[in-house]
Coordinates of C-alpha atoms and ligand atoms in Angstrom, one line a residue:
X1 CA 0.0 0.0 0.0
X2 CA 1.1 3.7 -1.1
X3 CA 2.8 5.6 2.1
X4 CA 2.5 9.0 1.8
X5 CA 6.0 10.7 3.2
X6 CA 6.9 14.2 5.2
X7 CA 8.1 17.1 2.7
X8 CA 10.9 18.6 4.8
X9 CA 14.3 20.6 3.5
X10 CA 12.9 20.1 -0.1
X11 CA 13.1 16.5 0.1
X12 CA 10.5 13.5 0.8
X13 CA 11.0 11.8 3.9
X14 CA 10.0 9.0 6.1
X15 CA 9.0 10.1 9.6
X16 CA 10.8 9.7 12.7
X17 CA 8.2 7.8 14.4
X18 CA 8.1 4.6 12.2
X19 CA 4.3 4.6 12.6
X20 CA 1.2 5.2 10.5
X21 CA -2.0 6.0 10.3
X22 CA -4.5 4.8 7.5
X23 CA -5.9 6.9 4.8
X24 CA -9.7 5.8 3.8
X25 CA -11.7 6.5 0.7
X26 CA -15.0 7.5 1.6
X27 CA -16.8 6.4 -1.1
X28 CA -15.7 2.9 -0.4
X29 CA -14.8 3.1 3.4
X30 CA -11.6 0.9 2.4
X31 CA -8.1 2.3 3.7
X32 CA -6.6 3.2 0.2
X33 CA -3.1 4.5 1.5
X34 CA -1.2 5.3 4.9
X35 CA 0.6 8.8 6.0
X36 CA 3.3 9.6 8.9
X37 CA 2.4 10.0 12.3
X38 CA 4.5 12.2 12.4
X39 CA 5.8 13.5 15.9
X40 CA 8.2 16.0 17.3
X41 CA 11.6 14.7 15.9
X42 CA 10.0 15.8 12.6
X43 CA 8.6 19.0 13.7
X44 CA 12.0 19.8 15.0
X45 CA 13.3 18.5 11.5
X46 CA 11.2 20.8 9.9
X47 CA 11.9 23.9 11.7
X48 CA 15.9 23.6 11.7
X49 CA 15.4 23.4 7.8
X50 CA 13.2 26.7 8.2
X51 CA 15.4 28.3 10.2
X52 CA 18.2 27.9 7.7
X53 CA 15.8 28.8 4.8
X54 CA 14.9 31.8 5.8
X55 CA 17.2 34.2 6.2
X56 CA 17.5 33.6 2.0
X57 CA 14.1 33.3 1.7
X58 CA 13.1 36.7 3.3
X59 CA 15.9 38.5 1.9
X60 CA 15.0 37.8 -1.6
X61 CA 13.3 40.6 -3.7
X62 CA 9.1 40.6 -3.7
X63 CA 9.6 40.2 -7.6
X64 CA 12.0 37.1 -6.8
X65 CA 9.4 35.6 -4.3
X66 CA 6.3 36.2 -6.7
X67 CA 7.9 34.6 -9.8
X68 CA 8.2 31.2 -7.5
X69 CA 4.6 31.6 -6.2
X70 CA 3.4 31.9 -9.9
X71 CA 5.6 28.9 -10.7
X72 CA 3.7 27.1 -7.9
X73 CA 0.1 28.1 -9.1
X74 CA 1.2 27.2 -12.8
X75 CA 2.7 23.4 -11.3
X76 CA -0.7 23.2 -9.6
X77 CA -2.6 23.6 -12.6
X78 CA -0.4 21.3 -15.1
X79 CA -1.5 18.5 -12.2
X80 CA -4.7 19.6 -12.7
X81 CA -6.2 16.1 -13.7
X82 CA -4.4 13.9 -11.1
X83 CA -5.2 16.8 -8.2
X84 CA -8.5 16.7 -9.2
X85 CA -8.9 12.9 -8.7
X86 CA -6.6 12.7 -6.0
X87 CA -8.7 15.1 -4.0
X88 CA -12.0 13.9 -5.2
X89 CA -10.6 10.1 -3.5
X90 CA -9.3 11.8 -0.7
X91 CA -12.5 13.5 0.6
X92 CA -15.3 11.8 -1.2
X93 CA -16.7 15.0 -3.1
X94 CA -17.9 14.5 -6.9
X95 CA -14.9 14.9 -9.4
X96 CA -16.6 17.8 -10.8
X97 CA -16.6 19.9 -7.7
X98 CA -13.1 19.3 -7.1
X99 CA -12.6 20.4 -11.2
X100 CA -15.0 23.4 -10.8
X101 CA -13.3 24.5 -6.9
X102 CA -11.2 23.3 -5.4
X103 CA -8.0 22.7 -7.6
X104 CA -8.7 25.8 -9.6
X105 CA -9.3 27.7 -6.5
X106 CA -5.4 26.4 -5.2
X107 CA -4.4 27.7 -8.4
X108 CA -5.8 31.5 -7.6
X109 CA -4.7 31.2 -4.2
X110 CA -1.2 31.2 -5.3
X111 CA -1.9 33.6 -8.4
X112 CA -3.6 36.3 -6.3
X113 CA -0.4 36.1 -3.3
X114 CA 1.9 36.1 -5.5
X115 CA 1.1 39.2 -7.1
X116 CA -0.6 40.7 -4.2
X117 CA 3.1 41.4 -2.5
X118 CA 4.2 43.2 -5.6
X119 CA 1.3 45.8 -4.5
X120 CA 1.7 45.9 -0.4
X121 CA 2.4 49.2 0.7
X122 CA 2.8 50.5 4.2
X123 CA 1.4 53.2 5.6
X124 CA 2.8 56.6 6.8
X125 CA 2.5 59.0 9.0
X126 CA 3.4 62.8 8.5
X127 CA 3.6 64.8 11.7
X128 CA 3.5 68.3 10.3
X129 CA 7.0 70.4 11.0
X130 CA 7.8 68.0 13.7
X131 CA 9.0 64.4 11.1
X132 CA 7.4 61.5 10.0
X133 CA 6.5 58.0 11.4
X134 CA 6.5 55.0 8.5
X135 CA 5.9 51.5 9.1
X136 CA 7.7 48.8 8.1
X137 CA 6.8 45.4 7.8
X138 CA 9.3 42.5 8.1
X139 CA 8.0 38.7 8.2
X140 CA 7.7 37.2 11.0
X141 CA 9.5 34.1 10.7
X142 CA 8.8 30.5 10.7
X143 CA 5.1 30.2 10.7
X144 CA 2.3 27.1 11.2
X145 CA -0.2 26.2 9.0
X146 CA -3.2 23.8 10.0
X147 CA -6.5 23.2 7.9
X148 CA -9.3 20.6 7.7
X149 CA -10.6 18.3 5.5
X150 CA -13.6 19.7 3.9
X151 CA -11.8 21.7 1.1
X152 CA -8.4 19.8 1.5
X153 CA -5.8 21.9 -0.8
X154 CA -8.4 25.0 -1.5
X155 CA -7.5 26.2 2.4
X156 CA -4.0 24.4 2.8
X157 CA -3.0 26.9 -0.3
X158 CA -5.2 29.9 1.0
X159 CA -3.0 30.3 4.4
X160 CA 0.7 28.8 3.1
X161 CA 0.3 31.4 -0.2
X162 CA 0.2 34.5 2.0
X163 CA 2.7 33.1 4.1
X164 CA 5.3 32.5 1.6
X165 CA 4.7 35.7 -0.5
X166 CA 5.1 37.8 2.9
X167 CA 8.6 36.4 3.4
X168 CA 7.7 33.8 6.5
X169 CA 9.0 30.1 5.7
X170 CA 6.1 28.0 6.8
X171 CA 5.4 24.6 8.9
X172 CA 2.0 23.3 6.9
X173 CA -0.4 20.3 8.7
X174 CA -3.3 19.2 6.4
X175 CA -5.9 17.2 8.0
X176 CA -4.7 13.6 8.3
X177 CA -8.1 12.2 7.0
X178 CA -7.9 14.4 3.4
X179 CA -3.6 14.1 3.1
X180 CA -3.1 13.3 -0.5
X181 CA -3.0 16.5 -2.3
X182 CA -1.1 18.4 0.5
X183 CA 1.7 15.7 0.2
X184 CA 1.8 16.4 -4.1
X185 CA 2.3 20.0 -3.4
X186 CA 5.6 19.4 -2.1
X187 CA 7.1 17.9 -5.0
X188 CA 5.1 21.1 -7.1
X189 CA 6.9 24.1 -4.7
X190 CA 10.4 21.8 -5.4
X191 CA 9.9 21.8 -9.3
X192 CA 8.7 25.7 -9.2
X193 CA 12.4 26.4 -7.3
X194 CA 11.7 27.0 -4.1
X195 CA 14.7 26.9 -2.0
X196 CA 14.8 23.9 0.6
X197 CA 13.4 24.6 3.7
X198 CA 11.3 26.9 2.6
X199 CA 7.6 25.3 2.7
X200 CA 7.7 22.3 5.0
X201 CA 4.7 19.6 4.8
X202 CA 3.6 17.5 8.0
X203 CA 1.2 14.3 8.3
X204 CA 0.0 13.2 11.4
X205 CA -2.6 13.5 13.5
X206 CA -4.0 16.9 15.5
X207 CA -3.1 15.9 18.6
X208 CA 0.5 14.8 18.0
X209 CA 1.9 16.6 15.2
X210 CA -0.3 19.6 15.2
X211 CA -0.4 19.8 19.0
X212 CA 3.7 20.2 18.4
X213 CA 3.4 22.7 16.0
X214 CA 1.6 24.9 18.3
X215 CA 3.4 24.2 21.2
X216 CA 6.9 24.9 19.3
X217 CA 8.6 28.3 20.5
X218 CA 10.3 29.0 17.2
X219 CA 6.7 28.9 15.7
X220 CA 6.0 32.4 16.1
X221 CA 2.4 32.3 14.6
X222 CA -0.4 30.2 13.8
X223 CA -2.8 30.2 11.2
X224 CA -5.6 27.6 11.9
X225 CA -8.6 26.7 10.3
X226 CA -10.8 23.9 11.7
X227 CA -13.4 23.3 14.0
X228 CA -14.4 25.8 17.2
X229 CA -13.2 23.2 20.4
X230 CA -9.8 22.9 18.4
X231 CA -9.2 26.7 17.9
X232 CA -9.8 27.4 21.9
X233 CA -7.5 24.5 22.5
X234 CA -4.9 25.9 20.2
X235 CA -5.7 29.7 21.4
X236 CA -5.3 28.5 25.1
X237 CA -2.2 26.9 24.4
X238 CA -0.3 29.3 22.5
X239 CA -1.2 32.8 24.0
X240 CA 0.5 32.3 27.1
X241 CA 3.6 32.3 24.4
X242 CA 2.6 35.6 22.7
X243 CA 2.3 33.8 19.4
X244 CA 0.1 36.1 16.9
X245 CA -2.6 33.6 15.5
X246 CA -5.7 33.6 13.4
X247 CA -8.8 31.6 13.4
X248 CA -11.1 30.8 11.6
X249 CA -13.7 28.4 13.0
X250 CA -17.1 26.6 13.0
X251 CA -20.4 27.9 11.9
X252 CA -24.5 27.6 11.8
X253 CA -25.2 29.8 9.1
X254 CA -28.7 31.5 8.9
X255 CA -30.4 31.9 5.1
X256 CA -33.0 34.6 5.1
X257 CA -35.5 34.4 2.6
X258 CA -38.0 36.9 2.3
X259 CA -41.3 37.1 0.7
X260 CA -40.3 39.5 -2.0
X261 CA -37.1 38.2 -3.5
X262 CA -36.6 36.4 -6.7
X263 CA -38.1 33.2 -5.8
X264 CA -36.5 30.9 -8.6
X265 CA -32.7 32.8 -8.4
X266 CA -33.3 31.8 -4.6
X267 CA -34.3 28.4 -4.7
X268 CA -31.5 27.4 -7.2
X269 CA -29.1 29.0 -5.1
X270 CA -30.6 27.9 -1.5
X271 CA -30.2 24.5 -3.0
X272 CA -27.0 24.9 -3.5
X273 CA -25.9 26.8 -0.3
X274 CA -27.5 23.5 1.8
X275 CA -26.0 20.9 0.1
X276 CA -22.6 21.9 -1.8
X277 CA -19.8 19.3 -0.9
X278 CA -22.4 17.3 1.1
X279 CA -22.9 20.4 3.8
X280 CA -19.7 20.6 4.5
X281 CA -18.6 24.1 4.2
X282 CA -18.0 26.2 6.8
X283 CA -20.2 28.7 4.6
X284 CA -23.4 26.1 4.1
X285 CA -26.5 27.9 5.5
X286 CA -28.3 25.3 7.6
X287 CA -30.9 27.4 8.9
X288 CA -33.4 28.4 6.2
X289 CA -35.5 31.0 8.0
X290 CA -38.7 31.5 5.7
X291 CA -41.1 34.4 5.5
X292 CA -44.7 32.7 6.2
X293 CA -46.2 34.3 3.0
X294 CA -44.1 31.9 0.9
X295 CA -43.4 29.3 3.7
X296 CA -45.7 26.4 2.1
X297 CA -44.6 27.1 -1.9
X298 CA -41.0 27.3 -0.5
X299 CA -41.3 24.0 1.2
X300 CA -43.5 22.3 -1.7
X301 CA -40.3 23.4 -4.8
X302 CA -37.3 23.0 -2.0
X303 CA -38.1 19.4 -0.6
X304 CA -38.9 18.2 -4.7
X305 CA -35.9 19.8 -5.8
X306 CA -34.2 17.9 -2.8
X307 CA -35.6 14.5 -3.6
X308 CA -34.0 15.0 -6.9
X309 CA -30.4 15.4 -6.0
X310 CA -28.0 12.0 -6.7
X311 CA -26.2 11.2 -4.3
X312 CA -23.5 8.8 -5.9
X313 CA -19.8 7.6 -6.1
X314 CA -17.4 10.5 -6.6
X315 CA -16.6 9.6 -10.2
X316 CA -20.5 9.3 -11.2
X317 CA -20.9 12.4 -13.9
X318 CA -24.0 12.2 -12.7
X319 CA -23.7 12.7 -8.9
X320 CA -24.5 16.1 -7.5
X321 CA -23.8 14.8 -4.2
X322 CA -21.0 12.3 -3.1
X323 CA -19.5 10.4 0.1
X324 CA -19.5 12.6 3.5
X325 CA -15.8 12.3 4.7
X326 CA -15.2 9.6 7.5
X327 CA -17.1 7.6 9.0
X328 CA -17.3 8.7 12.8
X329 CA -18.4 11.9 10.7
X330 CA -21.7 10.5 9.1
X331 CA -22.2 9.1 12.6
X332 CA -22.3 12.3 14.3
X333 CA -24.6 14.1 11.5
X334 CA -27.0 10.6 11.7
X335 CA -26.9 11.6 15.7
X336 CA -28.2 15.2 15.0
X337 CA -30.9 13.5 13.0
X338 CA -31.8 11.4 15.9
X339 CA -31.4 14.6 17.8
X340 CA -33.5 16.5 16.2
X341 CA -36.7 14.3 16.2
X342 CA -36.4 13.9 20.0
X343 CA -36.2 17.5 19.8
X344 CA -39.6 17.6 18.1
X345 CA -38.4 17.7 14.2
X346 CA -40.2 16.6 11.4
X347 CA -37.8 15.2 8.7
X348 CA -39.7 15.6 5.4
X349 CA -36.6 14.8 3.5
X350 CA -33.7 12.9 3.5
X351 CA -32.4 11.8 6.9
X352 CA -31.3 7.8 5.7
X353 CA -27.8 6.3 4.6
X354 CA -27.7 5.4 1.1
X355 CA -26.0 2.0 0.1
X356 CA -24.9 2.3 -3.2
X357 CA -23.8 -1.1 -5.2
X358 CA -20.8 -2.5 -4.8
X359 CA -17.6 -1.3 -4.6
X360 CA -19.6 1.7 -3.2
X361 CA -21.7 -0.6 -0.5
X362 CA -19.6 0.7 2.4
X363 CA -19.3 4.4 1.4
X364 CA -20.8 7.0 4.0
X365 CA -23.4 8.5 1.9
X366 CA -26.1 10.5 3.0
X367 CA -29.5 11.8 1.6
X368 CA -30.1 15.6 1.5
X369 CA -31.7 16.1 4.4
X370 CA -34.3 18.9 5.2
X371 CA -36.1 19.0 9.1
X372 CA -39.0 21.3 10.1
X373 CA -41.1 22.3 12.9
X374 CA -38.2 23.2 15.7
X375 CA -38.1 25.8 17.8
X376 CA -34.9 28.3 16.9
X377 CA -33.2 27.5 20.3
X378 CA -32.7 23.9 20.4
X379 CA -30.2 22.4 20.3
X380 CA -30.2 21.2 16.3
X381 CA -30.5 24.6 15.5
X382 CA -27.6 26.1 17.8
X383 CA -25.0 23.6 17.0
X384 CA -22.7 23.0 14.3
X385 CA -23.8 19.7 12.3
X386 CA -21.7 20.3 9.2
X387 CA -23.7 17.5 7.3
X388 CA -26.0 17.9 4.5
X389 CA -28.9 18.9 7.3
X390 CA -31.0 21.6 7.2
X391 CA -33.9 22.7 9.3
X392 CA -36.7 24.9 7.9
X393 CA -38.3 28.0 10.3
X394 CA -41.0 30.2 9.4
X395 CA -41.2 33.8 10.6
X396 CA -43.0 37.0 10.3
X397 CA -41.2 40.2 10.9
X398 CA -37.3 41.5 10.1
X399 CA -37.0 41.6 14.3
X400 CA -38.1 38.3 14.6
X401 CA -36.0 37.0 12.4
X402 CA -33.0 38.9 13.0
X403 CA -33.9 37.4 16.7
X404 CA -33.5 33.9 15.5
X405 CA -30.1 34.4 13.2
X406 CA -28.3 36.0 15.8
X407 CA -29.3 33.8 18.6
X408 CA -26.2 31.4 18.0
X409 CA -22.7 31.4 19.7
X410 CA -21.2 31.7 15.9
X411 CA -21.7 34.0 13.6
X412 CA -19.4 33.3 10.6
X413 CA -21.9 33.9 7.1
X414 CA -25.3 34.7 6.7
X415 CA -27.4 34.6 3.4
X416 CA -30.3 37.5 2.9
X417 CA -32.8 36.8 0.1
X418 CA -34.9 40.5 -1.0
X419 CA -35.2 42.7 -3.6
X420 CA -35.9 45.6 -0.5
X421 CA -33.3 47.8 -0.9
X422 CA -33.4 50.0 2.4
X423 CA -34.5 46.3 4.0
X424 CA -31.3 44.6 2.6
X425 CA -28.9 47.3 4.3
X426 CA -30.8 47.4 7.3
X427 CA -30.1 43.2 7.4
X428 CA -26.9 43.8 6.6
X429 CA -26.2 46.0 9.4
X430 CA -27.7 44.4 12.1
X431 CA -26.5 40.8 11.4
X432 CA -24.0 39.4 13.9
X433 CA -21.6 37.7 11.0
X434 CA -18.2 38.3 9.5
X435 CA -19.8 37.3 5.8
X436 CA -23.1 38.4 4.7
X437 CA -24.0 37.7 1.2
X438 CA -27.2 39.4 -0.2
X439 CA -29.2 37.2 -3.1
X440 CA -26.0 35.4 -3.4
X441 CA -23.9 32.8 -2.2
X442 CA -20.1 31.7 -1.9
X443 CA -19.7 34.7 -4.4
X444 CA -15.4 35.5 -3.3
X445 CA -13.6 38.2 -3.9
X446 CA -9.7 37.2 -2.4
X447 CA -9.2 40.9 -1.6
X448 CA -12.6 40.7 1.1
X449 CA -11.9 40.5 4.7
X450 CA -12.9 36.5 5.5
X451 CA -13.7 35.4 8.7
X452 CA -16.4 35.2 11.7
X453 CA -17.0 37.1 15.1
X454 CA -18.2 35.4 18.6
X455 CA -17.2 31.2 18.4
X456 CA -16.9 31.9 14.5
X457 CA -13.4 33.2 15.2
X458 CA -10.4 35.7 15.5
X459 CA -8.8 38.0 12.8
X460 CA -9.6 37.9 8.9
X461 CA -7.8 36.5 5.8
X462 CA -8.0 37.4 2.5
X463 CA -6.2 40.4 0.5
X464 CA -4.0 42.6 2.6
X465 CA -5.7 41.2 6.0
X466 CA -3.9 38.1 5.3
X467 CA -0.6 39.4 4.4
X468 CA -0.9 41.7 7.5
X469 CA -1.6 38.8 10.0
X470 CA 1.8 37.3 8.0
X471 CA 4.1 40.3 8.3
X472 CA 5.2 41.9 12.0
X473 CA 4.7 45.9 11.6
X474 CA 7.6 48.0 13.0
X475 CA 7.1 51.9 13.4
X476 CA 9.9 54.0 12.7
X477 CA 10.1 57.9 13.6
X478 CA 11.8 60.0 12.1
X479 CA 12.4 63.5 13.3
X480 CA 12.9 66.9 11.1
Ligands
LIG501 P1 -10.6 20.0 13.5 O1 -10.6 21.2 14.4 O2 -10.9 18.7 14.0 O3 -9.2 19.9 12.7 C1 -8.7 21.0 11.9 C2 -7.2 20.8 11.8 O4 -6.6 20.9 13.1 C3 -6.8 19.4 11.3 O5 -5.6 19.4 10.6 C4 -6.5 18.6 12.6 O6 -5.7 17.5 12.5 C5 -5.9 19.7 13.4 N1 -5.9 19.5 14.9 C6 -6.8 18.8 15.6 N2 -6.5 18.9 16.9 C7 -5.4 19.7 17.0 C8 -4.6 20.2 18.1 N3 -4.8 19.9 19.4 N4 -3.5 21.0 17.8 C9 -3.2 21.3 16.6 N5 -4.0 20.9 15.5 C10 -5.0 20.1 15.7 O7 -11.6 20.4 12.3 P2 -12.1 19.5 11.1 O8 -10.9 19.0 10.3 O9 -13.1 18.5 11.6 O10 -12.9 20.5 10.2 C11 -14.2 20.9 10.3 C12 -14.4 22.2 11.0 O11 -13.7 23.2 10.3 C13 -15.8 22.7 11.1 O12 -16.1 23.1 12.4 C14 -15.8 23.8 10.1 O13 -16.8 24.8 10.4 C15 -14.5 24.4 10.3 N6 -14.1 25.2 9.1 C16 -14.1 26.6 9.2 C17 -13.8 27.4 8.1 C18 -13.7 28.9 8.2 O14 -13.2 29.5 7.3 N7 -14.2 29.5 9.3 C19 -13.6 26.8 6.8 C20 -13.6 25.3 6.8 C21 -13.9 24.6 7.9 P3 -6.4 16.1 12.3 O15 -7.3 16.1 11.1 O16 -5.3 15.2 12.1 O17 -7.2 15.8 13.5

C-alpha cells in the first residue's frame, strides 16, 4: 500500500516515528493509502530546515518571491487532472466539484499572493514640521499552517500562499483524514524552485503533530482553520507564548428568505448553499428561515428539488452529491438527525444512509436532508452539524428573524434573500456575522476581509488582512 512521506528541507522523507496511520476513501470506506504519524523529531526537522531557509528566503526581492509563487500556481494547474482525482478520493466529493473549486481555486490562491506582494504598501504618517513615522513590515519568521478536510488543498494553499509571498518560511499540517493532495504540493513548490526549507509539509494527526506545532517556541504564529473546540484548545495553548494567531472556525449559518425576492434565483441557489460538498462548508446555511407568505410554496419546490439530487460515487458524472468524509463523521450528522426528532423535528426529506452497489456498498453516503417544525433554540439549531442537514423556520417580521439568526454562539456567514433595498442594508447591518451575502452565495472576492465574530473566530484572511496577520509591523520615527 502507497505511504505517503513528510516534505521537509525540499526532500521526501520518512518520519521519525516509524508509525502510520490509514488513509480511507469515503466512497468505499476501504483504507486506500497510509501517512506519517508524524511526531516532534520531525517537527523539529522541519523547523531547523526553516530556520536555515529563511534568512534567504526573506531576503529575496518581492519580484523574486512572486515569480516562485506563480511557478507554484502554474505546477498546480499542469496537475490539474491527477489533483483533481486525488482530491476527489481523498475527501469523497464528486470529481466535478473538485474540477469546478477546489484545484482551480489552489491555483488562484497562489496567483492572487503572488502578485498581491508586488502591491503591499505600508502606511505613513506625517507629523506636520515636527518628522514622519513609517511603518515597516518585516516577516515574521517561521510560521504554522493547520486546515481541515472539507476543502483539502483549497484552504492548505489559501493560508501557506500569504505566508510564503510575505517572506515567512512556513510549517503546513493538512488534515490527516484528506492528506493526499497536501503531500503532491511538495514535489510542485520543489519543481517551481523554491529553495529547501522553505515550505515544509507534516502528516500526522491533530493531537500529536499539530499539538507540536503549536506548542513549538520557534513557531511564532499560527494560522488555523478547523473546527471551534480545536481553535480554543490551540488559542489556550499558544497565547500564554505571545504567538500572533488567526482563526477561523465553526459555523450555523442563517439563510433569510424573504417574501419578496426572486423566488427561482433563490431556490436554485438555497439548494446549493445547503448541500454543496455534502454540507460541509463552513459557509453552508443550515438554517433556512422563511417568510410565512411563501413558507408552504417554498417547502413544496425545496423538498422536490431535494428529492432529486444523486447522491452517488465521486466519479458518477452524474452525482450532485458524493461520500461525507469519514465515517465517525456520518455518525455524528445521523446523531443530529436522531437529535432533532427527539427535539420535536419533522424530517420531510432525506435523513437515511444510502447504500450504493458495490464497490460503493460501504461508502458513508447521506441523503439531502431537510427537518422542520423546531423551535430556533434547540439544540439542532444552535450547534454546528456540518452534514447535509438543514432545518426549515418560518417567521413573520425582520425583528423576529433577525432574533433567531443572531441567537447562535457563531456568527461566521449569513445569506439574505430581498429585492428591498433599504431592507437589505438594514439586514446587513444588524447581522452578527463576519460574511453576509445578499441574493447570493459563496460569491469570493480574495481581496474581502474573510472570517467570523463570537465562536466563528479571531482576525480575517484574505487580500491585505492576510498578508498583515503574516508580516510583523515596525514603526519607525523620524524626526525633522
Ligand atoms: P478540526 O478542528 O478537528 O481539525 C482541523 C485541523 O486541526 C486538522 O488538521 C486537525 O488535524 C488539526 N488539529 C486537531 N487537533 C489539534 C490540536 N490539538 N492541535 C493542533 N492541530 C489540531 O476540524 P475538522 O478538520 O473536523 O474541520 C471541520 C471544522 O472546520 C468545522 O467546524 C468547520 O466549520 C471548520 N471550518 C471553518 C472554516 C472557516 O473558514 N471558518 C472553513 C472550513 C472549515 P487532524 O485532522 O489530524 O485531527
Amino acid at each position: 500500500m502507497e505511504k505517503l512521506q513528510n516534505f521537509i528541507n525540499g526532500a521526501y522523507c520518512r518520519t521519525k516515528s516509524g508509525k502510520y496511520i490509514d488513509n480511507y476513501d469515503p466512497s468505499t470506506g476501504a483504507v486506500y493509502s497510509l501517512i506519517p504519524d508524524s511526531n516532534a523529531e520531525d517537527v523539529e526537522d522541519a523547523v531547523k530546515a526553516a530556520e536555515v531557509a529563511f534568512p534567504i528566503w526573506s531576503s529575496m526581492s518581492n519580484e523574486e518571491r512572486s515569480a516562485i509563487l506563480v511557478r507554484v500556481a502554474e505546477g498546480i494547474e499542469k496537475r490539474m487532472e491527477e489533483l483533481v482525482k486525488a482530491e476527489s478520493k481523498d475527501n469523497g466529493k464528486p470529481l466535478k466539484l473538485a474540477a469546478a473549486v477546489d484545484i482551480p481555486r489552489a491555483v488562484s490562491n497562489f496567483h492572487f499572493f503572488a502578485t498581491a506582494i508586488l502591491h503591499f504598501a505600508s502606511e505613513s504618517h506625517h507629523m506636520e514640521g515636527v518628522g514622519i513615522n513609517y511603518t515597516l513590515r518585516k516577516p515574521i519568521g517561521i510560521v504554522g499552517c493547520i486546515s481541515p478536510w472539507n476543502l483539502p488543498l483549497y484552504l492548505f494553499t489559501w493560508k501557506i500562499a500569504p505566508a510564503l509571498a510575505a517572506g515567512n518560511c512556513v510549517i503546513a499540517k493538512p488534515s490527516e483524514i484528506t492528506p493526499y493532495t497536501a503531500f503532491l504540493l511538495g514535489q510542485i513548490a520543489k519543481d517551481a524552485g523554491m529553495p529547501d526549507g522553505v515550505l515544509n509539509i507534516i502528516h500526522g494527526s491533530g493531537a500529536s503533530a499539530g499539538d507540536t506545532i503549536v506548542k513549538h517556541p520557534k513557531i511564532k504564529a499560527i494560522s488555523f482553520t478547523g473546527g471551534t473546540k480545536t481553535g480554543a484548545y490551540i488559542a489556550q495553548t499558544a497565547a500564554p507564548m505571545f504567538k500572533k494567531l488567526s482563526l477561523e472556525l465553526g459555523g450555523k449559518n442563517p439563510t433569510i428568505i424573504f417574501d419578496d425576492c426572486n423566488f427561482d434565483d433563490m431556490l436554485k441557489t438555497t439548494l446549493r448553499s445547503s448541500f454543496s460538498n455534502q454540507g460541509q462548508i463552513c459557509l453552508c446555511g443550515s438554517r433556512l428561515f422563511v417568510q410565512r407568505g411563501i413558507y408552504e410554496r417554498f417547502k413544496t419546490a425545496f423538498t422536490e428539488k431535494v428529492e432529486k439530487i444523486k447522491v452517488s460515487y465521486p466519479t458518477d458524472p452524474e452525482a450532485i452529491m458524493g461520500a461525507l468524509v469519514s465515517e465517525p463523521h456520518l455518525n455524528k450528522v445521523l446523531s443530529y438527525i436522531d437529535l432533532a426528532q427527539e427535539e420535536g423535528g419533522k424530517v420531510i426529506a432525506g435523513g437515511k444512509r444510502v447504500h450504493l452497489d458495490a464497490p460503493h456498498d460501504n461508502g458513508y453516503y447521506l441523503r439531502p436532508t431537510v427537518i422542520e417544525g423546531l423551535s430556533f433554540d434547540c439544540r439542532t439549531n444552535q450547534e454546528e452539524i456540518f452534514g447535509p442537514v438543514v432545518t426549515l423556520t418560518p417567521f413573520d417580521t425582520e425583528e423576529e428573524v433577525l432574533q433567531m439568526a443572531n441567537s447562535t454562539d457563531y456568527g461566521l456567514a449569513a445569506v439574505v434573500w430581498t429585492n428591498d433595498v433599504k431592507r437589505t442594508h438594514r439586514m446587513a447591518e444588524q447581522l452578527e456575522f463576519g460574511i453576509v451575502w445578499v441574493n447570493s452565495w459563496l460569491v469570493r472576492d480574495l481581496r474581502t476581509p474573510f472570517g467570523g465574530v463570537k465562536s466563528s473566530g479571531v482576525g480575517r484572511e484574505g487580500g491585505w488582512e492576510a498578508l498583515r496577520f503574516f508580516t510583523e509591523p515596525k514603526n519607525v520615527f523620524v524626526s525633522y
